[in-house]
Structures are given as C-alpha cells and as structure tokens.
CSV table of C-alpha atoms in Angstrom, one decimal:
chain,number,residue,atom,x,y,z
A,1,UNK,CA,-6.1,14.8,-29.5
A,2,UNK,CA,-8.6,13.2,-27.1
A,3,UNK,CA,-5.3,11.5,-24.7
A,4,UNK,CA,-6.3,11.6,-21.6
A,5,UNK,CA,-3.8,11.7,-18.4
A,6,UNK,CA,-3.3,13.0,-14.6
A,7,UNK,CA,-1.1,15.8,-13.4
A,8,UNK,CA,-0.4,15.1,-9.7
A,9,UNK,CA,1.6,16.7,-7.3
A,10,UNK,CA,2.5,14.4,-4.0
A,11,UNK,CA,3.4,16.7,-0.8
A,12,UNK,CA,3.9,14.7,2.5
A,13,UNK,CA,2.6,11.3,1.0
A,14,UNK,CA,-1.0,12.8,-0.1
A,15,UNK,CA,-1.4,12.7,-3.8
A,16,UNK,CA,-3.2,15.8,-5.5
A,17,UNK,CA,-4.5,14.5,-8.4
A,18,UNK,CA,-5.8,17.0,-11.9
A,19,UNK,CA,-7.1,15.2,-14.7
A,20,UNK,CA,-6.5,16.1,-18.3
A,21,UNK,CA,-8.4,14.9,-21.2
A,22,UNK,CA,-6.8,16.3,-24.5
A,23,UNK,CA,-3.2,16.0,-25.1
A,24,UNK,CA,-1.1,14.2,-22.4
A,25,UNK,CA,1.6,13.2,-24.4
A,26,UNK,CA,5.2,13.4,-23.5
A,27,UNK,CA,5.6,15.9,-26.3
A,28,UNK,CA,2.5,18.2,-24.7
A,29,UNK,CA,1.7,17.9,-21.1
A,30,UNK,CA,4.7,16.4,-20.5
A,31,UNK,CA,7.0,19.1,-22.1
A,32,UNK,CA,4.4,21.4,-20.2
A,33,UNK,CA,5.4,20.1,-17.1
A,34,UNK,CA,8.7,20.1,-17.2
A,35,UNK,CA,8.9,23.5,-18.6
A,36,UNK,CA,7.3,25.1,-15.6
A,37,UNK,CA,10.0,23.4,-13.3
A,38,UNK,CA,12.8,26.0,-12.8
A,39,UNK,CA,16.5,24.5,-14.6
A,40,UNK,CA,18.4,27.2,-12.6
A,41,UNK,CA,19.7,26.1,-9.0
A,42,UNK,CA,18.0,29.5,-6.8
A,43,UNK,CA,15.2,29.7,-8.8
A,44,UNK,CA,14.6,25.9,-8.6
A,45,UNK,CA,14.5,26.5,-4.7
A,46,UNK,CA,12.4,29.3,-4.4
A,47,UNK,CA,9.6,27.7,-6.9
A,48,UNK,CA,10.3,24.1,-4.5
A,49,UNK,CA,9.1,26.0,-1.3
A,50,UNK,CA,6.5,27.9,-3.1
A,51,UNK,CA,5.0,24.8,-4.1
A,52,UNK,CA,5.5,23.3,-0.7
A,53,UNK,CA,3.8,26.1,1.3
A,54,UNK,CA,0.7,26.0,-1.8
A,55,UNK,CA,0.3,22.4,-0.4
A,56,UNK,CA,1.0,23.0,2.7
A,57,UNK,CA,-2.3,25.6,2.6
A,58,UNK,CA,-4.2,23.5,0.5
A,59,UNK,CA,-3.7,20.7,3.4
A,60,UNK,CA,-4.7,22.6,5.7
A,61,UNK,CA,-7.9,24.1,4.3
A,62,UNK,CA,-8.9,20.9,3.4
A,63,UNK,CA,-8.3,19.2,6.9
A,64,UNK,CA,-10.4,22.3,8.2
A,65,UNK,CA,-13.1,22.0,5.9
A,66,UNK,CA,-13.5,18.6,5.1
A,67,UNK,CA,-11.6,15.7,6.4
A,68,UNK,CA,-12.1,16.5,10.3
A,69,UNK,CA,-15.7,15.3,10.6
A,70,UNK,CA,-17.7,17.2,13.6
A,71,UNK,CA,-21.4,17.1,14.0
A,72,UNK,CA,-23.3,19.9,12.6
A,73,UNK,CA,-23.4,21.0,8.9
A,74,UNK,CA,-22.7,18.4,6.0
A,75,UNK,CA,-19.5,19.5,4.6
A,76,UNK,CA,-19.0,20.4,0.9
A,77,UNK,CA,-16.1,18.8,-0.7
A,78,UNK,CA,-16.8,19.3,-4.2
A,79,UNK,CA,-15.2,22.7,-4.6
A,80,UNK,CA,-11.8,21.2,-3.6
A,81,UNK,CA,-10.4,21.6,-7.3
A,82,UNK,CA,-9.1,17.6,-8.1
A,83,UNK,CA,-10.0,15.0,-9.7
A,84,UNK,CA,-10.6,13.1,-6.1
A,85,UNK,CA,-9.8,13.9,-2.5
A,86,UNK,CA,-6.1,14.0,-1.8
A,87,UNK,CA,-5.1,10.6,0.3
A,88,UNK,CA,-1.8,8.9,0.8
A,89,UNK,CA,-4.2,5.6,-1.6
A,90,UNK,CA,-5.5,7.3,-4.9
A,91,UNK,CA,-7.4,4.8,-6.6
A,92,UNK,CA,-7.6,7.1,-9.2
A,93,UNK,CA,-4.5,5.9,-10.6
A,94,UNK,CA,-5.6,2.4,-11.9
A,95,UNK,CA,-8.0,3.8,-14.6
A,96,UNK,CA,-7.6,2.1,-17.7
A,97,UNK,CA,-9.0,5.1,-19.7
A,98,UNK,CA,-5.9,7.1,-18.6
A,99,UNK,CA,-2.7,6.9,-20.7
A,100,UNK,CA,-0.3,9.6,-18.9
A,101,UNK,CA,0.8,9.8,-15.5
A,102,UNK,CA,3.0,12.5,-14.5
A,103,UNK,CA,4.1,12.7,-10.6
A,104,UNK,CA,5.8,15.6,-9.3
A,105,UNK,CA,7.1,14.3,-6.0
A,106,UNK,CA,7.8,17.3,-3.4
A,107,UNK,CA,8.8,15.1,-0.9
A,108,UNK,CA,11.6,13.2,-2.5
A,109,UNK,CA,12.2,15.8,-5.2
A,110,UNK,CA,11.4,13.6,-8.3
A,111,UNK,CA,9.6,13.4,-11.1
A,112,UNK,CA,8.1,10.6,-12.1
A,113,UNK,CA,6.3,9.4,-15.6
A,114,UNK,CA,4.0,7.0,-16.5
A,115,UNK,CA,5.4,5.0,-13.0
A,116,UNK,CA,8.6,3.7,-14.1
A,117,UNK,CA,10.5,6.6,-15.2
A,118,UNK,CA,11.9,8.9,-12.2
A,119,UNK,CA,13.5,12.2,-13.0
A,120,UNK,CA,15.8,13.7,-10.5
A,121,UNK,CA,13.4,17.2,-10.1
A,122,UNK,CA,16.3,19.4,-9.9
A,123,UNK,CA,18.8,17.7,-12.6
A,124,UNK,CA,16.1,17.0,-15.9
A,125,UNK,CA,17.8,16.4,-18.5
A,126,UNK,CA,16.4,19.5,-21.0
A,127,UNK,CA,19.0,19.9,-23.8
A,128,UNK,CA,17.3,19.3,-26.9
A,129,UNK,CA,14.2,17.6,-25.1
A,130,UNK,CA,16.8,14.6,-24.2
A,131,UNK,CA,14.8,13.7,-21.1
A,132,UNK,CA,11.9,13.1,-24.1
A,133,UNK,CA,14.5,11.5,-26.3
A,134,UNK,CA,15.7,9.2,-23.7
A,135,UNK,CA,12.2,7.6,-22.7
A,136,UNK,CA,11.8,3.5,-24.9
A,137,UNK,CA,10.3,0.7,-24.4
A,138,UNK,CA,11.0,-2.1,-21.7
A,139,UNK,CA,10.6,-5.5,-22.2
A,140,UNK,CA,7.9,-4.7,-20.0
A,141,UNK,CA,4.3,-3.8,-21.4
A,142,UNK,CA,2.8,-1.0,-19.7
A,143,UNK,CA,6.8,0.0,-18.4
A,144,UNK,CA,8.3,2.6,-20.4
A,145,UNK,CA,12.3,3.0,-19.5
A,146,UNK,CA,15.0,5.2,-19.9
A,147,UNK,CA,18.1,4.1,-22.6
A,148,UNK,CA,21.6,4.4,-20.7
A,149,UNK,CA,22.9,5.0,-24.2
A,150,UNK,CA,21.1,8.2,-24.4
A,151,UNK,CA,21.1,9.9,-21.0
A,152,UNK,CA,23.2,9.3,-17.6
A,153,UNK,CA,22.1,7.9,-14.6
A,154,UNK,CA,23.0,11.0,-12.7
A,155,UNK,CA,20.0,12.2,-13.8
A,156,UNK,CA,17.7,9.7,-12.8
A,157,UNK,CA,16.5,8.8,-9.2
A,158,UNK,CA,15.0,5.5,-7.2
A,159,UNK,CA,11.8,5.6,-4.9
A,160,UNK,CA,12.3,2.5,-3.2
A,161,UNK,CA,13.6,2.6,0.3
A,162,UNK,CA,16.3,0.6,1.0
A,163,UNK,CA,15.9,-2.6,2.9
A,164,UNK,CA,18.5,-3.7,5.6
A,165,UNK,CA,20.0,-6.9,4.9
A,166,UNK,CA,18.4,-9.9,6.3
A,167,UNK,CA,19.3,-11.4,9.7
A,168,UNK,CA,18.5,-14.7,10.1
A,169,UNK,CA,19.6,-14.8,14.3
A,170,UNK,CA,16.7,-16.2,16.3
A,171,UNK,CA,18.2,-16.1,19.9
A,172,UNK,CA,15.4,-18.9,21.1
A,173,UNK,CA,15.2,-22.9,20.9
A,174,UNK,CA,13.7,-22.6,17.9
A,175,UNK,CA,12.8,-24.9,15.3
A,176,UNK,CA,11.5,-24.9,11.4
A,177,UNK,CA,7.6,-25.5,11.1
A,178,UNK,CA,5.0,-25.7,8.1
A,179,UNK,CA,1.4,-24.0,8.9
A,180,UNK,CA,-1.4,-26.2,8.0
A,181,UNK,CA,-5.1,-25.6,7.5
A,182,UNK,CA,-8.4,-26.5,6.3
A,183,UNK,CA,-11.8,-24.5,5.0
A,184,UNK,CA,-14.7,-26.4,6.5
A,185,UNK,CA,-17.4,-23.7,6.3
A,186,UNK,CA,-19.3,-21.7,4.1
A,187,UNK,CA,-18.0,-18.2,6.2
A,188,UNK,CA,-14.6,-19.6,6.0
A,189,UNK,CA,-14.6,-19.7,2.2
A,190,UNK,CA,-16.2,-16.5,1.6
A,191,UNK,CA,-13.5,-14.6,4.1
A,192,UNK,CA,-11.1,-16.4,1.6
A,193,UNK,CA,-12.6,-15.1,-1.3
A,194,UNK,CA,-12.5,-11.8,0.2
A,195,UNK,CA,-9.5,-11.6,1.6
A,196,UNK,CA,-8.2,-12.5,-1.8
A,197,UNK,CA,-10.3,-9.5,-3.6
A,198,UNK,CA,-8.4,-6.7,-1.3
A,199,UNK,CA,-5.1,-8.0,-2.4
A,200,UNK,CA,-6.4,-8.4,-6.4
A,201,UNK,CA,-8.5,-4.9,-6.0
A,202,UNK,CA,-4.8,-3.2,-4.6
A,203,UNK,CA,-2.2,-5.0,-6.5
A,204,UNK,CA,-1.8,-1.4,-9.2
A,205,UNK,CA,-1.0,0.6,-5.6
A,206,UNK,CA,1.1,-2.0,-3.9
A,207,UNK,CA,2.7,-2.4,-7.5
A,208,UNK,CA,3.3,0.9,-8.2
A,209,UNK,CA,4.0,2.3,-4.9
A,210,UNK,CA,4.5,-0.7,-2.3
A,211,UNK,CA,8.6,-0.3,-2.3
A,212,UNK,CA,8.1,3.3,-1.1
A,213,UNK,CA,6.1,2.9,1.9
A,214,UNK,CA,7.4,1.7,5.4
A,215,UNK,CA,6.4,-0.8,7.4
A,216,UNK,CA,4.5,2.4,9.5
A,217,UNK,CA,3.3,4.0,6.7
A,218,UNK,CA,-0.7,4.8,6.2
A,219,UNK,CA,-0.9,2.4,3.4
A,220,UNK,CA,0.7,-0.4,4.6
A,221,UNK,CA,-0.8,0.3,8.2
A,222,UNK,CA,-4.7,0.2,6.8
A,223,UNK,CA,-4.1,-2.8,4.1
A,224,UNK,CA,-2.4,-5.0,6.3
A,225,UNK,CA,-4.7,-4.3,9.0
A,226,UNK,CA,-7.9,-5.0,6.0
A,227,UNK,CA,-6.0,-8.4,5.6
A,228,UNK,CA,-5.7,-9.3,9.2
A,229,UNK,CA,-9.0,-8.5,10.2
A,230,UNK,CA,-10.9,-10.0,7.1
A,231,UNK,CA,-8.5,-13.7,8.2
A,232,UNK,CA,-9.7,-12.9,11.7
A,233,UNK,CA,-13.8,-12.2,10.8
A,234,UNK,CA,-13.1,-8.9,12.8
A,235,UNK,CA,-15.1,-6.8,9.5
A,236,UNK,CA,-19.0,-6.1,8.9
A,237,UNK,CA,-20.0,-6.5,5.6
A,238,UNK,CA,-22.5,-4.0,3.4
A,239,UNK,CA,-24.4,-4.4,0.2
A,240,UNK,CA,-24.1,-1.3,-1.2
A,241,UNK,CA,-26.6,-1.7,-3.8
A,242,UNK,CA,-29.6,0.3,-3.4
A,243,UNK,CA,-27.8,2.6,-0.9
A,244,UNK,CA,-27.2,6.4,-1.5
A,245,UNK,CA,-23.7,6.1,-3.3
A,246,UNK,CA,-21.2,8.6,-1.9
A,247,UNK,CA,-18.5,10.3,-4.4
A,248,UNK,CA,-15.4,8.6,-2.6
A,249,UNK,CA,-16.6,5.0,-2.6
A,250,UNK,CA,-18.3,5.1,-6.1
A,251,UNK,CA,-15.8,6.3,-8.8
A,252,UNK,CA,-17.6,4.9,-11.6
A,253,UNK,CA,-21.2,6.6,-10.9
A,254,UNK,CA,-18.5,9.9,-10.2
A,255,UNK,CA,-21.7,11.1,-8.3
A,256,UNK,CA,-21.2,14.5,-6.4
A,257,UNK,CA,-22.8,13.5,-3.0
A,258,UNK,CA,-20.0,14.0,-0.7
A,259,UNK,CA,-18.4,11.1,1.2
A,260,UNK,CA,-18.5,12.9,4.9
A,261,UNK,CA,-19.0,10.2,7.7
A,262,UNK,CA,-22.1,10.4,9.5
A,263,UNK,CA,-22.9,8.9,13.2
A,264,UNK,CA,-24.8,6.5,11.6
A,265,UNK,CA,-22.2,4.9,9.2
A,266,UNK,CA,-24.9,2.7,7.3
A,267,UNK,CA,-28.3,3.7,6.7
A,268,UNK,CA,-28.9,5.6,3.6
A,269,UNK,CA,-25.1,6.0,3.0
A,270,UNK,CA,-22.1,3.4,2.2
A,271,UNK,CA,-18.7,3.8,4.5
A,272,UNK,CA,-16.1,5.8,3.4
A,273,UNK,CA,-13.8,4.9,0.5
A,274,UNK,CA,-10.5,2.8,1.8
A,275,UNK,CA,-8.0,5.3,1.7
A,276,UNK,CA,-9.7,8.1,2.8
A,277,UNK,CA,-8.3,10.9,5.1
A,278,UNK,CA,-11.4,11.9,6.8
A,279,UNK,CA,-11.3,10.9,10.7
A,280,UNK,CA,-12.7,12.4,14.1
A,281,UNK,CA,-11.3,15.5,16.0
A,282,UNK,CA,-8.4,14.6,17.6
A,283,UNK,CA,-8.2,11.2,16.1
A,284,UNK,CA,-6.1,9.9,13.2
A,285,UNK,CA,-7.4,9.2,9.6
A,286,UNK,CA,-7.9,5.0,9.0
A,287,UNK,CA,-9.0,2.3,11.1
A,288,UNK,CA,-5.8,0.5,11.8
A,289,UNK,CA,-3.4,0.6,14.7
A,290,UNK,CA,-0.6,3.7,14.1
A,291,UNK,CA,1.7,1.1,16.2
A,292,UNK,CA,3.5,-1.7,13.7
A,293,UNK,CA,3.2,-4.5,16.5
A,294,UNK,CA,-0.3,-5.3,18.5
A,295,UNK,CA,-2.7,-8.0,19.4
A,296,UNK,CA,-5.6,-9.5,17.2
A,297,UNK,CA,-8.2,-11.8,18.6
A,298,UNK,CA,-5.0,-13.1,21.2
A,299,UNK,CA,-2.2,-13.3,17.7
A,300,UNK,CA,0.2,-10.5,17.4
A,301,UNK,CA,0.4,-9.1,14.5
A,302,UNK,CA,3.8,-7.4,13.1
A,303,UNK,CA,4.3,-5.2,10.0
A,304,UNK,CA,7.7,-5.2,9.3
A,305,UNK,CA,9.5,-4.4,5.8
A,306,UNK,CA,12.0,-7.4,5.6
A,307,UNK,CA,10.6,-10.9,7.2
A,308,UNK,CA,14.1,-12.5,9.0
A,309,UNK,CA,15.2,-14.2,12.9
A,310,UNK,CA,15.0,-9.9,13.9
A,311,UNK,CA,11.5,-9.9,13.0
A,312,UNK,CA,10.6,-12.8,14.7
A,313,UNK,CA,12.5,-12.0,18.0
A,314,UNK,CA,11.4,-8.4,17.8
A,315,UNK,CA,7.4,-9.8,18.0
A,316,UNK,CA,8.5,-12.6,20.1
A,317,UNK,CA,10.1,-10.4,22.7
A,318,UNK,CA,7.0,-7.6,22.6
A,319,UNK,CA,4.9,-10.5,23.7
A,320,UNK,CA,6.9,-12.2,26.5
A,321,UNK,CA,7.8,-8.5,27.6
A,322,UNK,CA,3.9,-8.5,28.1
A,323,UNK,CA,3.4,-12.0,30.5
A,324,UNK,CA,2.3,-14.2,27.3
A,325,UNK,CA,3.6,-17.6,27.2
A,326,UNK,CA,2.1,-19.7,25.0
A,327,UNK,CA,0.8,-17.4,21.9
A,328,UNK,CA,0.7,-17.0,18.5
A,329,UNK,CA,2.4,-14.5,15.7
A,330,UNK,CA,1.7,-12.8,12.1
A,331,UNK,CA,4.5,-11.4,10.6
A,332,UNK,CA,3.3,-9.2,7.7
A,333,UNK,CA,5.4,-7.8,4.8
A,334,UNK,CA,3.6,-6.5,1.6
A,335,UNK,CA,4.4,-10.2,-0.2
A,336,UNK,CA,5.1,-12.4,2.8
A,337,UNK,CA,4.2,-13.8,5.8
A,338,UNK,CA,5.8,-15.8,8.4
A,339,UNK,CA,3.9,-17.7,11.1
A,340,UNK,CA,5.1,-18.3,14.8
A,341,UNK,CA,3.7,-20.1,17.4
A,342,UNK,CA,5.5,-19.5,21.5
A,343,UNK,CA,4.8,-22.1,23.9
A,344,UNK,CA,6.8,-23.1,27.1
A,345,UNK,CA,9.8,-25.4,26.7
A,346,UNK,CA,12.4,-27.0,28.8
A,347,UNK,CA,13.4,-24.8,31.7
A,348,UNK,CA,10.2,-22.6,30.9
A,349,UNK,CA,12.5,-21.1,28.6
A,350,UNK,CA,10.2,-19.9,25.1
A,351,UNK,CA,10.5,-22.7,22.4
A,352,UNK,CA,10.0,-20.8,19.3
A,353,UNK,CA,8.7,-22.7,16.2
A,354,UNK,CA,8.5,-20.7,12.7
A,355,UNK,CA,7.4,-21.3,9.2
A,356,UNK,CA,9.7,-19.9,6.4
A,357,UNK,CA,8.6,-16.8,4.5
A,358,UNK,CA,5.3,-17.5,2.5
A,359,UNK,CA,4.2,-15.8,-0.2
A,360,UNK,CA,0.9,-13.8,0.7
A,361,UNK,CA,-0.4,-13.3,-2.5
A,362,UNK,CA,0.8,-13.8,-6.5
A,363,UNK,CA,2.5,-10.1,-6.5
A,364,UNK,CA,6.4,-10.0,-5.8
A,365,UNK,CA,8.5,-7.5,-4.5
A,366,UNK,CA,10.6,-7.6,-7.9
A,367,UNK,CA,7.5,-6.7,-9.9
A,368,UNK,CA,7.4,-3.7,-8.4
A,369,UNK,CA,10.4,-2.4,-10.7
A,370,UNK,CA,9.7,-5.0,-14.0
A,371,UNK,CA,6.1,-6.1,-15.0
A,372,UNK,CA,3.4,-3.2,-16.5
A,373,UNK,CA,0.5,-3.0,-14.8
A,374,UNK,CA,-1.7,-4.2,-17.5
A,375,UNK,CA,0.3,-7.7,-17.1
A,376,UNK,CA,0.4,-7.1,-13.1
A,377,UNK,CA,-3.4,-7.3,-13.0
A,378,UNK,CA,-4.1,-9.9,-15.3
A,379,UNK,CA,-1.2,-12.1,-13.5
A,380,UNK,CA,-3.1,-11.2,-10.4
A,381,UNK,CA,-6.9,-12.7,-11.3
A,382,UNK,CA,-5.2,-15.2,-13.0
A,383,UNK,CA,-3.8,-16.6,-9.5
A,384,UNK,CA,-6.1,-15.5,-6.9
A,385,UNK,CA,-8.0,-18.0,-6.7
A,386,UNK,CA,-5.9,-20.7,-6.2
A,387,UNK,CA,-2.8,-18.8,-4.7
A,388,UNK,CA,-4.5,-16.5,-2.2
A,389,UNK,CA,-6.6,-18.9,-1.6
A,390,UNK,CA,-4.4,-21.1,0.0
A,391,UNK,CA,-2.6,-18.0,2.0
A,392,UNK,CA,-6.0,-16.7,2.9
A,393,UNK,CA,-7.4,-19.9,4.8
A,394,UNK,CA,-4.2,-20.0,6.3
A,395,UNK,CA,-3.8,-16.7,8.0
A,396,UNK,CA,-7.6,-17.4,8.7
A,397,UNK,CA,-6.5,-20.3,10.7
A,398,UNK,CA,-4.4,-19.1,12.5
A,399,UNK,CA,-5.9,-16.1,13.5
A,400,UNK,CA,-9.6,-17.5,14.6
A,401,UNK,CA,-8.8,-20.6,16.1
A,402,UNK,CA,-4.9,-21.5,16.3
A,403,UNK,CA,-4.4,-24.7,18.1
A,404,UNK,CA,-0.8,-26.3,19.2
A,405,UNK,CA,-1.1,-29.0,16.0
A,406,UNK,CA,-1.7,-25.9,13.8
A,407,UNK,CA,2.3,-25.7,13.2
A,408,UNK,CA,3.9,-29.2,12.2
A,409,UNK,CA,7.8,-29.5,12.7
A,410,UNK,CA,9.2,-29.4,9.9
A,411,UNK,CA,12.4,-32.1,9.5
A,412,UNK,CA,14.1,-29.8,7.3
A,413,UNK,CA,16.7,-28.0,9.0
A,414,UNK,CA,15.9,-24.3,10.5
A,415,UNK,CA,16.2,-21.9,7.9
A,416,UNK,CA,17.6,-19.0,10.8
A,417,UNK,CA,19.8,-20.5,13.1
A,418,UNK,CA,20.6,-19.3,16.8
C-alpha cells in the first residue's frame, strides 16, 4: 500500500537518507530491515565494518565531488543516490507525508524506529518477530514504545548522552540577578520574530535529536550560533522569492538545480540550506565558531550542555584570562540560557552577578524522550509568540546594547553559592 517512509543509515553523525513510498510498515520495510542485519555475533561484525567502510567511501566521494566548493565547473549532486544530501541536520525528517522512520545508527550501534524506539543493533529481539510484537502505543501521540511485559530491556538502548551532575560553585562575589529588557523598534521586533521562527522551524531536530549532540557538536555549534547572531543583528536577510531556487534550500519545489555555493552568494541563487556540508578547501562546513566559548559584538558566548556555577566560572575565567574586566556573558544550552554580567568590585576583585537558568524557548529537555512530534510542533506555534518572544528581546538586549542597569539584583538569595 501507498505508506510512505525513510530508510537511513547515520555513519559519523551524517544521515544518509532513502525514501520509500509503498509499504513501510513495521511488518514490510521494517521486517526488511531487520532481516538484512546479521543475528550471528562474526557475521554481525563483518557486515558492521562493511557498512562502515561503504560510508566511509560514499563520504568521501561526496566530499570530493560535491561538498568542497572550488572555482571552476558547477558540480553535479543529483546523481548522489538519496533522498537529500547527507548532513549531520536532515530536514527531511519532519515531513508530515512520511509515516516510518527507520535509523540504522553505525556509530552507536542502534537501531532506531519511528524516533522513540531504539534497538540494540547487535541484540534485536527476532524470535517470533518479538521486536514487532513488543512495539505499543505511548501515552504519547506520535511516540510509539516498547511494553516491558513483552521484551527486556537488555535489548534496548538510550541515545542521550549523559549529563554530569550540576555544580552550583561560583568561586566569585557573586550575586542573584533578573535580566530586563524592552523592544522599542520596528528592527528589534522583527529580529524577535525571527529569532523565534529558527527555534519553531527546528524544534522536530532539537526534539528528536537534541539529547544526542554535545555542546561541540555541528548542530548545536550552527543553531546556537543562528540564535546569537539573529539577538545580535550580525545576519543579512534575503527574499528568496523570485530567485533561482536551489534543491537544498527549497524542499517543497524538490527542484534539481544543485545547491553548490557560488562567489557571488546572492544574485540569481538563494544561500545554501542550514545544515549543509558544503564549505571551502581547507575550511570547515557551517558558519559558526568550531570553539564552544568566543566573543560576539564584545559578549561571550558559551555553549555548554548543563547551565550551573562551572559554566559560569568556566566563561567567566576565559574572559578575565583575556584582560576583560567589565563584560558581559551568554550561556547557551539547547533550552536555557543564563545571563552574566563582570564588572570590577571591591579590591578589583570580579563581582559576578547572574540570572538563574531561563528557558530559551517553549521546548524542554524532557520532551525530548515523552511528547510526539505532531504535539511538539503544535505546542511550539502555540507559544512562540509570546514565550520566545520574551527570551528573544532579551538575549537581543543584551547582546546589542548591554548596559550596567541591564541586570537588576535580585533580593532572592543566590541560587549557586560560593
């Protein structure tokens, strides 16, 4: 029957991506897919580094053939054989037409269905189709699960890296602040609105994938460096209506013009998609920093995976280690944000004053494991407008033109102690 779903295979972070439009049910691509894994241990191994060096080639013709942009020829990236161009963001994923997703993970060794489902790739349970058997509903929409009455955990697996515990030492005066900020002008409201599209437009990949990347990952690198430089008005802006649409950055017109970057990014042709891996010889795919700690317009800005006292004195020191006295930080997390201001205190010793975490958008860390991702995006418009609004203009604040009145002290009692 006309069920359409995605076969994909992810080696070292990139997802290749094949699409299927007939029969990608559990009980026909699904049983396809796990058939042609190998149950016994050797030959398991031998078809795991098979696939590994297929990828492994296929990576490599494709970073010799298309994503290393030189001048001279247009390259042809049409004959690469998936459904888009591998990259570590596949927006290919949040098609609502598609009803199957089926992930074979080379990297951690898992296989993963429909997004909430991981199978251990070398430990499926096969007997009598029980990993089939297993699969129910959640209380979830869109988030199938597994019943423990059916199948043991030993045969399932977790993507999420694990997160140190908190540590709430700041070893600085310090004290508790609130960040406060107005919108004024017309610029300063559309940034907002903006800034609040990128996290609406990603919430499926931070969703589905967020708990898996690191604070230096490629994903979390270029969309927290797309929020910081949106807040800061560090972005040029394009109407791509009317322009020569290029295969990467229009999925819907699916037009086979290919989406190589040319010395003239905007004339005839729109940027290339977010996400993509094409980049310059010797220079790395993306547009943010490969560093998780650097300046923007005078504010550091840190990426870090768990927002505590260690974050802040980690950016705190990076900047005094550098001559600043008085300065500003952004400490970024997929869902939070904490704000820091540095300016001299008694004995020219660093007085440190710090907001608690703040949410930086409607999406939670906990949904990443509970809500389906119809219910994930509609929770998302819903409260965009209001909630990321009120984030947005304040990172925007800060960032473009953070005075010493922009933190108040707070007269509740700091939340991280020294």
């Amino acid at each position: 029957m006309g069920t359409r779903g995605l076969e994909i295979v992810r080696f070292r972070k990139r997802y290749y991506i094949r699409h299927h439009k007939y029969d990608s049910y559990y009980d026909s691509l699904g049983k396809h897919i796990v058939a042609s894994i190998p149950a016994d241990s050797d030959q398991y191994r031998k078809w795991l580094e098979s696939m590994r060096n297929h990828y492994a080639s296929t990576e490599h013709e494709l970073e010799d053939q298309v994503y290393e942009i030189r001048n001279g020829p247009e390259p042809d990236e049409r004959d690469h054989g998936f459904d888009e161009l591998p990259t570590e963001i596949p927006k290919r994923l949040d098609d609502w037409s598609i009803e199957f997703f089926y992930i074979i993970n080379l990297d951690s060794e898992v296989l993963t269905m429909n997004h909430s489902i991981h199978w251990k790739l070398d430990n499926i349970p096969r007997q009598g189709d029980l990993w089939m058997k297993a699969i129910s509903d959640s209380i979830y929409k869109g988030k199938p699960t597994v019943s423990l009455d059916m199948c043991s955990e030993e045969h399932m697996a977790s993507l999420a890296l694990e997160l140190p515990q908190p540590d709430p030492v700041i070893p600085f005066d310090a004290c508790l602040a609130s960040p406060k900020t107005t919108i004024n002008e017309a610029w300063s409201v559309f940034l907002t609105h903006a800034l609040a599209e990128i996290l609406v437009a990603y919430s499926f990949e931070i969703i589905n994938f967020g708990r898996e990347w690191s604070a230096d990952s490629f994903p979390f690198r270029e969309l927290m460096f797309a929020v910081v430089s949106v807040a800061a008005n560090q972005v040029r802006f394009y109407d791509y209506r009317g322009q020569r649409c290029q295969g990467e950055c229009c999925r819907a017109v699916r037009s086979s013009i290919p989406s190589y970057a040319e010395d003239q990014w905007v004339g005839d042709s729109v940027p290339l998609h977010f996400g993509s891996m094409s980049h310059r010889p010797g220079k790395p795919p993306g547009s943010s920093p490969t560093e998780t700690i650097y300046w923007v317009e005078g504010v550091v800005v840190s990426l870090e995976m768990v927002l505590d006292g260690k974050a802040v004195t980690k950016a705190v020191d990076w900047a005094i280690q550098q001559g600043r006295v008085n300065f500003q930080v952004v400490i970024l997390s997929l869902f939070e944000v904490v704000f820091v201001e540095v300016v001299r205190g008694d004995g020219n010793k660093p007085f440190v004053k710090v907001s608690d975490a703040v949410d930086l958008s409607p999406l939670r860390a906990e949904y990443c494991v509970t809500f389906g991702a119809e219910l994930l995006r509609h929770v998302a418009e819903e409260a965009a407008e209001e909630h990321s609004l009120r984030i947005a203009t304040i990172v925007n604040a800060l960032l473009n033109s953070m005075q010493p009145k922009k933190l108040r002290r707070s007269s509740s009692s700091l939340h991280t102690p020294h």
